[in-house]
Short mmCIF file of C-alpha atoms in Angstrom, two decimals:
data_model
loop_
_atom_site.label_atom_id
_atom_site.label_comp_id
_atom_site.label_asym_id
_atom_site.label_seq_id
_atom_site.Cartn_x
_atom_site.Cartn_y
_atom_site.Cartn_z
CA UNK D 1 -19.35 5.94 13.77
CA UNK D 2 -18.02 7.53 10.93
CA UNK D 3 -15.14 6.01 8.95
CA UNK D 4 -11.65 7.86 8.87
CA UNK D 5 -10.67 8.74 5.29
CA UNK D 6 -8.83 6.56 3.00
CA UNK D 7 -6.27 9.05 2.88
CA UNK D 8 -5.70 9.30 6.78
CA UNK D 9 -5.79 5.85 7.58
CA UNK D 10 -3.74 2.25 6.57
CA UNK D 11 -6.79 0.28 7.46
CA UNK D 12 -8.24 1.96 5.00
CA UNK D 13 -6.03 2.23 2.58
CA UNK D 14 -5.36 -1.74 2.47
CA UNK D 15 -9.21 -2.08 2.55
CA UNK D 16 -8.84 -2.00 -1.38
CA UNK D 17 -7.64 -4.96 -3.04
CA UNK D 18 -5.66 -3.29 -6.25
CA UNK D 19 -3.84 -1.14 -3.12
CA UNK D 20 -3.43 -4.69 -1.55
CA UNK D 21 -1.57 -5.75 -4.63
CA UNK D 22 0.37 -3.01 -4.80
CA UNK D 23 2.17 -3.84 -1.29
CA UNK D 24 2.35 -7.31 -2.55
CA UNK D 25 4.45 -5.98 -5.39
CA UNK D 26 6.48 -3.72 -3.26
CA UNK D 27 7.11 -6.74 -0.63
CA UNK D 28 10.99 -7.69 -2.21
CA UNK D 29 11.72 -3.88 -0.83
CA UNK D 30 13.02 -3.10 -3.76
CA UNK D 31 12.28 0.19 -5.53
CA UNK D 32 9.15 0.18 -8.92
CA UNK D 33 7.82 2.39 -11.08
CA UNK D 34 4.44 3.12 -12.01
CA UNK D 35 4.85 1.92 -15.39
CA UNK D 36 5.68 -1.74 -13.74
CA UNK D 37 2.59 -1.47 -11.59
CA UNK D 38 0.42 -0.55 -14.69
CA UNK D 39 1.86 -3.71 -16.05
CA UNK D 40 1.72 -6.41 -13.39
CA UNK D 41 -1.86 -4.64 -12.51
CA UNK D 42 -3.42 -4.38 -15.98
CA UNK D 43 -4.53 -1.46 -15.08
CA UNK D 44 -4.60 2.58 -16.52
CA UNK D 45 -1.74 4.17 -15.17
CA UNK D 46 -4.17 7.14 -13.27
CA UNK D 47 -6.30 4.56 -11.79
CA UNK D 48 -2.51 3.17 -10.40
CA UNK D 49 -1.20 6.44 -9.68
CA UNK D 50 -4.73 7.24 -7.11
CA UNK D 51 -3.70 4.15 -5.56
CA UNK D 52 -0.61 5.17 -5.14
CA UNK D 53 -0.94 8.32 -3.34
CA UNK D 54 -3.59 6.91 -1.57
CA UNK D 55 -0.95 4.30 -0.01
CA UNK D 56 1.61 7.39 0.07
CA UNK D 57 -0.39 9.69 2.01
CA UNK D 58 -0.87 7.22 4.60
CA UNK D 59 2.58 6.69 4.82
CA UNK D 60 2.59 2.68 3.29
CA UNK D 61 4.73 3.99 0.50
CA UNK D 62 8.12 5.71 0.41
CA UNK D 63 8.85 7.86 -3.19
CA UNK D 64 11.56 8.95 -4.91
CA UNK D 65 12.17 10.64 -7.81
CA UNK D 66 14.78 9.61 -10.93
CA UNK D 67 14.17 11.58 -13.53
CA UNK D 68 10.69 12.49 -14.85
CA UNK D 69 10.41 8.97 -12.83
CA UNK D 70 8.99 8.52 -8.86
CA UNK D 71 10.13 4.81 -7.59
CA UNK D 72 7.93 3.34 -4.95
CA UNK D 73 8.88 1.25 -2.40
CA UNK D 74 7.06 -0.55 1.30
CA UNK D 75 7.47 1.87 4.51
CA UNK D 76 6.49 -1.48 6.37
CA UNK D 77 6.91 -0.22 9.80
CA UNK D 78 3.36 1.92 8.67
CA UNK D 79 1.73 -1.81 8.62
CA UNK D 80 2.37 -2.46 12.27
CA UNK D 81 -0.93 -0.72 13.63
CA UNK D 82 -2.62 -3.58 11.43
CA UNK D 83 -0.76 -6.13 12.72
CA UNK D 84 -0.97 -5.29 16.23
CA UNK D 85 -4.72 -5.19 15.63
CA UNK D 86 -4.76 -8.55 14.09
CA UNK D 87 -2.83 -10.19 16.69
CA UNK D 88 -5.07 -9.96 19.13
CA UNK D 89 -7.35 -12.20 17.21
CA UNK D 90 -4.57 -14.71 16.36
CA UNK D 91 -5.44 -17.16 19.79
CA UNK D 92 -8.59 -18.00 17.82
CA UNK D 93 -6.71 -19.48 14.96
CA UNK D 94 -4.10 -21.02 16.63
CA UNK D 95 -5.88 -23.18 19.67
#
């Protein structure tokens, strides 16, 4: 079976450890900028801003813009499909 795009689908998307940092950044629900991502990440600001989109066209991050800046923050309610999935699995870990 063929794999959905990264760009179509959160499992996916979070497959992708820098992307998994990202949410982990974005977790407080507060709003951050690329620039702080590029700094917590250690990473080139394009290779943050493909990750970025990435998690924005799948709908994990919100945007807005201030400025010439776009804040970033969680849409968490896009992470339930992955929890429901993983729930069914959580019996084996808790017997």
């Amino acid at each position: 079976m063929a794999r959905s795009a990264t760009t179509t689908d959160a499992f996916n998307a979070i497959a992708e450890a820098r992307r998994r940092r990202i949410l982990d950044l974005v977790l407080d629900g507060e709003e951050h900028s690329v620039l702080e991502f590029v700094s917590c990440l250690s990473a080139s600001q394009p290779s943050i801003s493909k990750h970025l989109a990435v998690l924005r066209k799948v709908g994990l991050l919100l945007v807005r813009r201030r400025g010439s800046n776009r804040l970033y923050r969680i849409n968490a309610l896009k992470l339930k499909p992955v929890l429901d999935w993983v729930e069914r699995y959580k019996r084996l870990w808790i017997q």
